[in-house]
């Protein structure tokens, strides 16, 4: 093993004073850790453009092209290689003077990413944590032939490329669903098709659960979901419950409030991104009052899938007028009850629901492929870097 400090020189970045106008609107690209994407970056990734005067008089420096940039404060362990000379913020340290005859830059980036947990474990700071150059310098790098470094980097790049492609496919399917909804019904805020509307409370029960106190939570039993878990389920994630209530307590609660069941809608009270879970399981569970809102007892004139996407559209396009709160904009039950819903023909709703069913099958296939690729990448990182 070699130490990173033995194979490169470290160069700290700097941020020119914003109060000096002569430092900006120049020709030198300047970046922050936002640009550290793990790949090559160029002038198009610049956050700002600084002048030669900024380089001469401030802490900003020119980073030679084909250097490795590493996040050391905000975005610890993020990396990129600069395709053109540029300058960086103080949250980035650049690795320069690397011997190209001995080391492949992309390979070194992969090693740094694989050691990210090591870097994070050594981060220090009261408000914003960061790592020192000494921490980077001690990072261990496998000493292997250059050809083998390039082969490993190429394999990991190929897997990463496939992962990115699968994620792009999922994003495009989500965009397709949004476009299909607007095509069939129009957007909920402007109602361009002139649908008659009704309040959500007119077609469904809108509320939450019975309060469960902290001392009533157990280590096993019936799963108890908070807004975090509901939001994850809405995104199609597989979760591992952390909190539970007893079966007896669950039965008592269900007698008082009813129990959540297939076809109900649950959403975190803070969900500007419209994370709404269409309950798809008969397995028993309960959820946190207030922080999770519950739409159930839906009229048979409204398809739950249509209702889900109606609320998603309404919330994401008009969240500020629906949600309220001084610290966090939060959906309240009374506001959700007054959400307007298109009174569209149920046959049209079901046609949209059928489209969603087909799309979800495609998404499931892609997601399964994505999951396998991510497992493969982790296994390869473990194999190559330990």
Tab-separated table of C-alpha atoms in Angstrom:
chain	number	residue	atom	x	y	z
A	1	UNK	CA	0.000	0.000	0.000
A	2	UNK	CA	1.095	3.555	-0.735
A	3	UNK	CA	-0.055	6.673	1.112
A	4	UNK	CA	-1.883	9.300	-0.917
A	5	UNK	CA	0.473	11.932	0.487
A	6	UNK	CA	3.437	10.104	-1.064
A	7	UNK	CA	2.105	10.207	-4.628
A	8	UNK	CA	0.808	13.761	-5.020
A	9	UNK	CA	1.016	17.360	-3.847
A	10	UNK	CA	-1.986	18.928	-2.112
A	11	UNK	CA	-3.266	22.359	-3.118
A	12	UNK	CA	-6.010	24.063	-1.101
A	13	UNK	CA	-8.713	26.126	-2.732
A	14	UNK	CA	-9.970	29.550	-1.794
A	15	UNK	CA	-12.990	31.800	-2.192
A	16	UNK	CA	-12.398	35.366	-3.421
A	17	UNK	CA	-14.161	38.097	-1.462
A	18	UNK	CA	-17.620	38.694	-2.885
A	19	UNK	CA	-17.326	42.371	-1.955
A	20	UNK	CA	-14.574	42.945	-4.523
A	21	UNK	CA	-16.200	43.225	-7.938
A	22	UNK	CA	-12.799	43.117	-9.632
A	23	UNK	CA	-12.487	39.457	-8.645
A	24	UNK	CA	-15.502	38.297	-10.643
A	25	UNK	CA	-16.865	38.218	-14.202
A	26	UNK	CA	-13.510	36.983	-15.424
A	27	UNK	CA	-12.471	34.043	-17.609
A	28	UNK	CA	-11.360	31.489	-14.998
A	29	UNK	CA	-13.986	28.881	-14.035
A	30	UNK	CA	-14.469	28.562	-10.276
A	31	UNK	CA	-16.259	25.595	-8.711
A	32	UNK	CA	-17.641	24.348	-5.413
A	33	UNK	CA	-18.208	20.773	-4.221
A	34	UNK	CA	-21.541	20.730	-6.093
A	35	UNK	CA	-19.501	20.121	-9.272
A	36	UNK	CA	-17.695	17.072	-7.873
A	37	UNK	CA	-19.637	14.370	-9.704
A	38	UNK	CA	-17.029	11.591	-9.692
A	39	UNK	CA	-16.195	12.167	-13.352
A	40	UNK	CA	-14.483	14.727	-15.563
A	41	UNK	CA	-15.706	18.301	-15.219
A	42	UNK	CA	-15.058	21.334	-17.410
A	43	UNK	CA	-15.895	25.027	-17.634
A	44	UNK	CA	-19.602	24.240	-18.038
A	45	UNK	CA	-19.601	23.097	-14.396
A	46	UNK	CA	-18.418	26.491	-13.132
A	47	UNK	CA	-20.427	28.095	-10.339
A	48	UNK	CA	-18.764	31.425	-11.024
A	49	UNK	CA	-16.038	33.003	-13.137
A	50	UNK	CA	-13.139	34.819	-11.517
A	51	UNK	CA	-10.368	37.096	-12.776
A	52	UNK	CA	-6.573	36.935	-12.868
A	53	UNK	CA	-6.649	39.629	-10.177
A	54	UNK	CA	-8.521	37.228	-7.864
A	55	UNK	CA	-5.813	34.628	-8.410
A	56	UNK	CA	-3.068	37.165	-7.687
A	57	UNK	CA	-4.582	38.798	-4.617
A	58	UNK	CA	-6.935	36.289	-2.934
A	59	UNK	CA	-6.674	32.713	-1.631
A	60	UNK	CA	-7.938	31.337	-4.968
A	61	UNK	CA	-5.427	29.373	-7.034
A	62	UNK	CA	-5.304	27.856	-10.493
A	63	UNK	CA	-5.635	24.075	-10.461
A	64	UNK	CA	-3.747	22.498	-13.402
A	65	UNK	CA	-5.926	20.463	-15.746
A	66	UNK	CA	-6.153	16.706	-15.150
A	67	UNK	CA	-5.870	17.112	-11.375
A	68	UNK	CA	-8.030	15.285	-8.852
A	69	UNK	CA	-10.335	17.457	-6.759
A	70	UNK	CA	-11.581	16.179	-3.398
A	71	UNK	CA	-14.268	17.637	-1.134
A	72	UNK	CA	-12.937	18.165	2.387
A	73	UNK	CA	-15.773	19.987	4.124
A	74	UNK	CA	-19.178	20.275	2.457
A	75	UNK	CA	-19.324	17.092	0.356
A	76	UNK	CA	-16.518	15.214	2.109
A	77	UNK	CA	-14.946	12.592	-0.173
A	78	UNK	CA	-16.656	13.736	-3.385
A	79	UNK	CA	-14.221	13.707	-6.306
A	80	UNK	CA	-13.779	14.860	-9.889
A	81	UNK	CA	-11.035	15.375	-12.451
A	82	UNK	CA	-10.832	18.785	-14.115
A	83	UNK	CA	-10.561	18.701	-17.904
A	84	UNK	CA	-9.485	22.364	-18.012
A	85	UNK	CA	-7.544	24.629	-15.642
A	86	UNK	CA	-9.874	26.092	-13.017
A	87	UNK	CA	-10.100	27.333	-9.454
A	88	UNK	CA	-11.969	25.920	-6.453
A	89	UNK	CA	-13.565	26.928	-3.180
A	90	UNK	CA	-11.870	26.380	0.172
A	91	UNK	CA	-13.966	23.225	0.628
A	92	UNK	CA	-11.911	21.452	-2.035
A	93	UNK	CA	-8.334	20.183	-1.990
A	94	UNK	CA	-6.720	19.388	-5.337
A	95	UNK	CA	-4.266	16.556	-5.872
A	96	UNK	CA	-1.585	17.727	-8.303
A	97	UNK	CA	1.818	16.530	-9.537
A	98	UNK	CA	0.677	12.901	-9.812
A	99	UNK	CA	3.037	10.694	-11.835
A	100	UNK	CA	0.974	9.563	-14.848
A	101	UNK	CA	3.499	6.800	-15.541
A	102	UNK	CA	2.592	5.146	-12.224
A	103	UNK	CA	-0.950	6.156	-11.388
A	104	UNK	CA	-4.250	6.290	-13.247
A	105	UNK	CA	-6.310	9.296	-12.116
A	106	UNK	CA	-9.673	7.579	-12.523
A	107	UNK	CA	-8.401	4.646	-10.460
A	108	UNK	CA	-7.329	7.019	-7.689
A	109	UNK	CA	-10.778	8.606	-7.729
A	110	UNK	CA	-12.347	5.176	-7.288
A	111	UNK	CA	-10.081	4.435	-4.314
A	112	UNK	CA	-10.972	7.745	-2.638
A	113	UNK	CA	-14.682	7.058	-3.143
A	114	UNK	CA	-14.228	3.552	-1.723
A	115	UNK	CA	-12.489	5.023	1.350
A	116	UNK	CA	-15.241	7.600	1.890
A	117	UNK	CA	-16.346	5.992	5.167
A	118	UNK	CA	-12.772	6.367	6.481
A	119	UNK	CA	-12.769	10.066	5.635
A	120	UNK	CA	-16.207	10.668	7.148
A	121	UNK	CA	-15.218	8.902	10.379
A	122	UNK	CA	-12.364	11.382	10.843
A	123	UNK	CA	-14.340	14.530	10.071
A	124	UNK	CA	-14.283	17.126	12.825
A	125	UNK	CA	-16.012	20.440	13.458
A	126	UNK	CA	-18.638	22.038	15.661
A	127	UNK	CA	-20.970	23.419	12.999
A	128	UNK	CA	-19.771	22.021	9.672
A	129	UNK	CA	-17.518	18.996	9.846
A	130	UNK	CA	-14.457	18.687	7.657
A	131	UNK	CA	-11.268	16.714	7.185
A	132	UNK	CA	-7.696	17.996	7.180
A	133	UNK	CA	-5.132	17.420	4.452
A	134	UNK	CA	-3.285	15.141	6.895
A	135	UNK	CA	-6.277	12.797	6.822
A	136	UNK	CA	-6.184	12.637	3.026
A	137	UNK	CA	-2.413	12.187	3.049
A	138	UNK	CA	-2.701	9.039	5.177
A	139	UNK	CA	-5.254	7.399	2.886
A	140	UNK	CA	-3.970	4.007	1.724
A	141	UNK	CA	-3.772	3.311	-2.021
A	142	UNK	CA	-3.253	-0.206	-3.448
A	143	UNK	CA	0.054	-0.376	-5.324
A	144	UNK	CA	-0.750	-2.342	-8.477
A	145	UNK	CA	0.451	-2.134	-12.097
A	146	UNK	CA	-0.851	0.778	-14.157
A	147	UNK	CA	-2.628	-1.501	-16.651
A	148	UNK	CA	-4.480	-3.197	-13.810
A	149	UNK	CA	-5.479	0.206	-12.385
A	150	UNK	CA	-6.918	1.166	-15.771
A	151	UNK	CA	-8.760	-2.151	-16.072
A	152	UNK	CA	-10.348	-1.751	-12.630
A	153	UNK	CA	-11.341	1.855	-13.366
A	154	UNK	CA	-12.869	0.788	-16.697
A	155	UNK	CA	-14.896	-2.022	-15.080
A	156	UNK	CA	-16.252	0.289	-12.375
A	157	UNK	CA	-16.993	2.990	-14.948
A	158	UNK	CA	-18.971	0.506	-17.015
A	159	UNK	CA	-21.064	-0.576	-14.027
A	160	UNK	CA	-21.552	3.060	-12.944
A	161	UNK	CA	-22.633	3.909	-16.483
A	162	UNK	CA	-25.248	1.162	-16.438
A	163	UNK	CA	-26.490	2.354	-13.045
A	164	UNK	CA	-26.820	5.903	-14.392
A	165	UNK	CA	-28.687	4.592	-17.429
A	166	UNK	CA	-31.169	2.658	-15.292
A	167	UNK	CA	-31.794	5.722	-13.116
A	168	UNK	CA	-32.331	7.811	-16.231
A	169	UNK	CA	-34.853	5.244	-17.485
A	170	UNK	CA	-36.758	5.460	-14.190
A	171	UNK	CA	-36.746	9.270	-14.355
A	172	UNK	CA	-38.093	9.179	-17.909
A	173	UNK	CA	-40.913	6.841	-16.886
A	174	UNK	CA	-41.822	9.229	-14.063
A	175	UNK	CA	-41.868	12.078	-16.583
A	176	UNK	CA	-44.034	9.958	-18.885
A	177	UNK	CA	-46.570	9.403	-16.092
A	178	UNK	CA	-46.745	13.140	-15.361
A	179	UNK	CA	-47.198	13.917	-19.046
A	180	UNK	CA	-49.920	11.287	-19.396
A	181	UNK	CA	-51.829	12.699	-16.414
A	182	UNK	CA	-51.704	16.229	-17.840
A	183	UNK	CA	-52.684	14.928	-21.279
A	184	UNK	CA	-55.758	13.175	-19.899
A	185	UNK	CA	-56.826	15.579	-17.144
A	186	UNK	CA	-54.792	18.796	-17.389
A	187	UNK	CA	-52.888	20.226	-14.438
A	188	UNK	CA	-54.757	20.597	-11.159
A	189	UNK	CA	-53.835	24.216	-10.524
A	190	UNK	CA	-55.199	25.754	-13.743
A	191	UNK	CA	-57.793	23.098	-14.745
A	192	UNK	CA	-57.490	23.840	-18.499
A	193	UNK	CA	-60.084	21.180	-19.387
A	194	UNK	CA	-62.708	22.807	-17.186
A	195	UNK	CA	-63.535	19.779	-15.029
A	196	UNK	CA	-66.066	20.151	-12.270
A	197	UNK	CA	-64.317	19.740	-8.933
A	198	UNK	CA	-65.125	18.577	-5.430
A	199	UNK	CA	-63.323	18.709	-2.104
A	200	UNK	CA	-61.346	15.681	-1.014
A	201	UNK	CA	-63.444	15.507	2.162
A	202	UNK	CA	-66.551	15.035	-0.011
A	203	UNK	CA	-65.262	11.775	-1.507
A	204	UNK	CA	-63.105	10.259	1.243
A	205	UNK	CA	-62.328	10.235	4.941
A	206	UNK	CA	-59.330	12.488	5.660
A	207	UNK	CA	-57.529	12.328	8.983
A	208	UNK	CA	-54.761	10.599	10.860
A	209	UNK	CA	-54.341	7.923	13.500
A	210	UNK	CA	-54.825	7.617	17.244
A	211	UNK	CA	-51.813	8.854	19.200
A	212	UNK	CA	-49.238	6.266	20.228
A	213	UNK	CA	-46.975	7.414	23.051
A	214	UNK	CA	-43.227	6.788	23.136
A	215	UNK	CA	-43.495	4.498	26.147
A	216	UNK	CA	-45.947	2.319	24.204
A	217	UNK	CA	-43.438	1.532	21.435
A	218	UNK	CA	-41.786	-1.884	21.487
A	219	UNK	CA	-38.841	-3.695	19.872
A	220	UNK	CA	-41.103	-6.189	18.135
A	221	UNK	CA	-44.744	-6.722	17.240
A	222	UNK	CA	-46.873	-4.807	14.719
A	223	UNK	CA	-44.784	-2.350	12.602
A	224	UNK	CA	-45.286	1.316	13.480
A	225	UNK	CA	-44.506	3.765	10.649
A	226	UNK	CA	-43.481	7.397	10.943
A	227	UNK	CA	-43.428	9.925	8.104
A	228	UNK	CA	-39.924	8.743	7.175
A	229	UNK	CA	-41.032	5.171	6.549
A	230	UNK	CA	-44.211	6.220	4.741
A	231	UNK	CA	-42.195	8.516	2.470
A	232	UNK	CA	-39.785	5.680	1.685
A	233	UNK	CA	-42.646	3.299	0.882
A	234	UNK	CA	-44.123	5.958	-1.404
A	235	UNK	CA	-40.866	5.907	-3.357
A	236	UNK	CA	-41.068	2.135	-3.751
A	237	UNK	CA	-38.275	1.415	-1.283
A	238	UNK	CA	-38.073	-1.736	0.818
A	239	UNK	CA	-37.896	-0.724	4.472
A	240	UNK	CA	-36.987	-2.443	7.699
A	241	UNK	CA	-39.360	-1.335	10.499
A	242	UNK	CA	-37.614	0.086	13.546
A	243	UNK	CA	-40.577	0.640	15.859
A	244	UNK	CA	-43.469	-1.632	16.860
A	245	UNK	CA	-46.559	-1.843	19.024
A	246	UNK	CA	-48.098	-4.909	20.608
A	247	UNK	CA	-50.767	-6.849	18.736
A	248	UNK	CA	-53.240	-6.166	21.530
A	249	UNK	CA	-52.572	-2.429	21.332
A	250	UNK	CA	-52.932	-2.565	17.541
A	251	UNK	CA	-56.346	-4.217	17.821
A	252	UNK	CA	-57.504	-1.616	20.332
A	253	UNK	CA	-56.369	1.225	18.064
A	254	UNK	CA	-58.047	-0.284	15.024
A	255	UNK	CA	-61.324	-0.580	16.925
A	256	UNK	CA	-61.154	3.150	17.622
A	257	UNK	CA	-59.971	4.446	14.247
A	258	UNK	CA	-60.260	1.590	11.769
A	259	UNK	CA	-57.172	0.056	10.240
A	260	UNK	CA	-55.182	1.105	7.188
A	261	UNK	CA	-55.752	-1.234	4.281
A	262	UNK	CA	-55.063	-1.732	0.595
A	263	UNK	CA	-56.156	1.202	-1.529
A	264	UNK	CA	-55.783	3.797	1.257
A	265	UNK	CA	-53.441	6.754	0.762
A	266	UNK	CA	-50.855	7.715	3.374
A	267	UNK	CA	-48.474	10.665	3.172
A	268	UNK	CA	-45.967	12.421	5.449
A	269	UNK	CA	-47.322	15.747	6.658
A	270	UNK	CA	-44.194	17.372	5.193
A	271	UNK	CA	-44.135	16.260	1.568
A	272	UNK	CA	-43.556	19.073	-0.954
A	273	UNK	CA	-42.390	16.406	-3.412
A	274	UNK	CA	-45.740	14.608	-3.259
A	275	UNK	CA	-44.599	11.353	-1.647
A	276	UNK	CA	-47.908	9.532	-1.255
A	277	UNK	CA	-48.075	5.810	-0.547
A	278	UNK	CA	-50.911	3.802	-2.024
A	279	UNK	CA	-51.122	1.044	0.567
A	280	UNK	CA	-50.392	-2.199	-1.259
A	281	UNK	CA	-50.256	-4.733	1.558
A	282	UNK	CA	-52.666	-6.639	3.779
A	283	UNK	CA	-49.977	-7.051	6.437
A	284	UNK	CA	-50.947	-5.213	9.650
A	285	UNK	CA	-49.222	-1.927	10.551
A	286	UNK	CA	-50.063	1.332	12.282
A	287	UNK	CA	-48.692	4.859	11.881
A	288	UNK	CA	-47.853	8.056	13.727
A	289	UNK	CA	-50.638	10.554	14.344
A	290	UNK	CA	-50.292	14.037	12.892
A	291	UNK	CA	-47.040	13.329	11.058
A	292	UNK	CA	-48.806	10.921	8.688
A	293	UNK	CA	-52.056	11.865	6.975
A	294	UNK	CA	-54.594	9.211	5.999
A	295	UNK	CA	-57.063	9.226	3.115
A	296	UNK	CA	-59.420	6.233	3.277
A	297	UNK	CA	-63.018	5.220	2.704
A	298	UNK	CA	-62.636	6.499	-0.849
A	299	UNK	CA	-65.852	6.761	-2.903
A	300	UNK	CA	-66.292	4.076	-5.537
A	301	UNK	CA	-66.631	6.909	-8.067
A	302	UNK	CA	-62.928	7.671	-7.617
A	303	UNK	CA	-60.048	5.379	-8.482
A	304	UNK	CA	-57.342	5.428	-5.747
A	305	UNK	CA	-54.515	5.585	-8.319
A	306	UNK	CA	-56.135	8.564	-10.037
A	307	UNK	CA	-56.647	10.187	-6.642
A	308	UNK	CA	-52.999	9.602	-5.715
A	309	UNK	CA	-51.718	11.364	-8.836
A	310	UNK	CA	-54.296	14.116	-8.497
A	311	UNK	CA	-53.064	14.881	-4.974
A	312	UNK	CA	-49.430	14.514	-6.052
A	313	UNK	CA	-49.988	17.051	-8.834
A	314	UNK	CA	-51.914	19.377	-6.557
A	315	UNK	CA	-49.284	19.222	-3.795
A	316	UNK	CA	-46.185	19.579	-5.982
A	317	UNK	CA	-47.549	22.468	-8.048
A	318	UNK	CA	-49.249	24.409	-5.268
A	319	UNK	CA	-47.622	23.299	-2.004
A	320	UNK	CA	-47.082	26.805	-0.640
A	321	UNK	CA	-50.802	27.603	-0.705
A	322	UNK	CA	-51.830	24.261	0.816
A	323	UNK	CA	-49.194	23.746	3.498
A	324	UNK	CA	-48.611	26.033	6.476
A	325	UNK	CA	-46.177	26.482	9.343
A	326	UNK	CA	-43.531	28.907	10.573
A	327	UNK	CA	-40.574	26.492	10.597
A	328	UNK	CA	-41.575	23.756	8.153
A	329	UNK	CA	-44.439	24.028	5.679
A	330	UNK	CA	-46.662	21.146	6.757
A	331	UNK	CA	-49.906	19.721	5.418
A	332	UNK	CA	-52.710	20.020	7.931
A	333	UNK	CA	-55.775	17.795	7.906
A	334	UNK	CA	-58.152	20.728	7.415
A	335	UNK	CA	-56.160	21.926	4.378
A	336	UNK	CA	-55.971	18.454	2.856
A	337	UNK	CA	-59.732	18.085	3.247
A	338	UNK	CA	-60.202	21.192	1.119
A	339	UNK	CA	-57.943	20.009	-1.710
A	340	UNK	CA	-59.939	20.148	-4.913
A	341	UNK	CA	-60.239	16.994	-7.009
A	342	UNK	CA	-61.342	16.709	-10.633
A	343	UNK	CA	-64.718	15.028	-10.894
A	344	UNK	CA	-63.631	13.115	-14.003
A	345	UNK	CA	-65.544	10.084	-15.349
A	346	UNK	CA	-64.523	6.969	-13.456
A	347	UNK	CA	-63.958	5.136	-16.762
A	348	UNK	CA	-61.293	7.709	-17.671
A	349	UNK	CA	-59.765	7.408	-14.208
A	350	UNK	CA	-59.522	3.629	-14.594
A	351	UNK	CA	-57.931	4.031	-18.030
A	352	UNK	CA	-55.228	6.146	-16.410
A	353	UNK	CA	-54.886	3.600	-13.606
A	354	UNK	CA	-54.332	0.811	-16.164
A	355	UNK	CA	-51.599	2.897	-17.793
A	356	UNK	CA	-49.922	3.308	-14.388
A	357	UNK	CA	-50.107	-0.462	-13.822
A	358	UNK	CA	-48.248	-1.169	-17.068
A	359	UNK	CA	-45.698	1.569	-16.346
A	360	UNK	CA	-45.075	0.259	-12.835
A	361	UNK	CA	-44.280	-3.189	-14.236
A	362	UNK	CA	-41.629	-1.600	-16.441
A	363	UNK	CA	-40.314	0.381	-13.476
A	364	UNK	CA	-40.121	-2.754	-11.361
A	365	UNK	CA	-38.046	-4.547	-14.003
A	366	UNK	CA	-35.682	-1.586	-14.286
A	367	UNK	CA	-35.477	-1.175	-10.504
A	368	UNK	CA	-34.589	-4.843	-10.056
A	369	UNK	CA	-31.820	-4.443	-12.625
A	370	UNK	CA	-30.636	-1.290	-10.837
A	371	UNK	CA	-30.591	-3.063	-7.472
A	372	UNK	CA	-28.475	-5.898	-8.905
A	373	UNK	CA	-26.043	-3.439	-10.476
A	374	UNK	CA	-25.627	-1.540	-7.210
A	375	UNK	CA	-24.970	-4.793	-5.358
A	376	UNK	CA	-22.439	-5.732	-8.040
A	377	UNK	CA	-20.690	-2.373	-7.728
A	378	UNK	CA	-20.412	-2.719	-3.950
A	379	UNK	CA	-19.021	-6.230	-4.360
A	380	UNK	CA	-16.457	-5.028	-6.905
A	381	UNK	CA	-15.414	-2.128	-4.682
A	382	UNK	CA	-14.968	-4.572	-1.823
A	383	UNK	CA	-13.004	-6.966	-4.039
A	384	UNK	CA	-10.696	-4.289	-5.418
A	385	UNK	CA	-10.219	-2.076	-2.380
A	386	UNK	CA	-11.246	-4.120	0.660
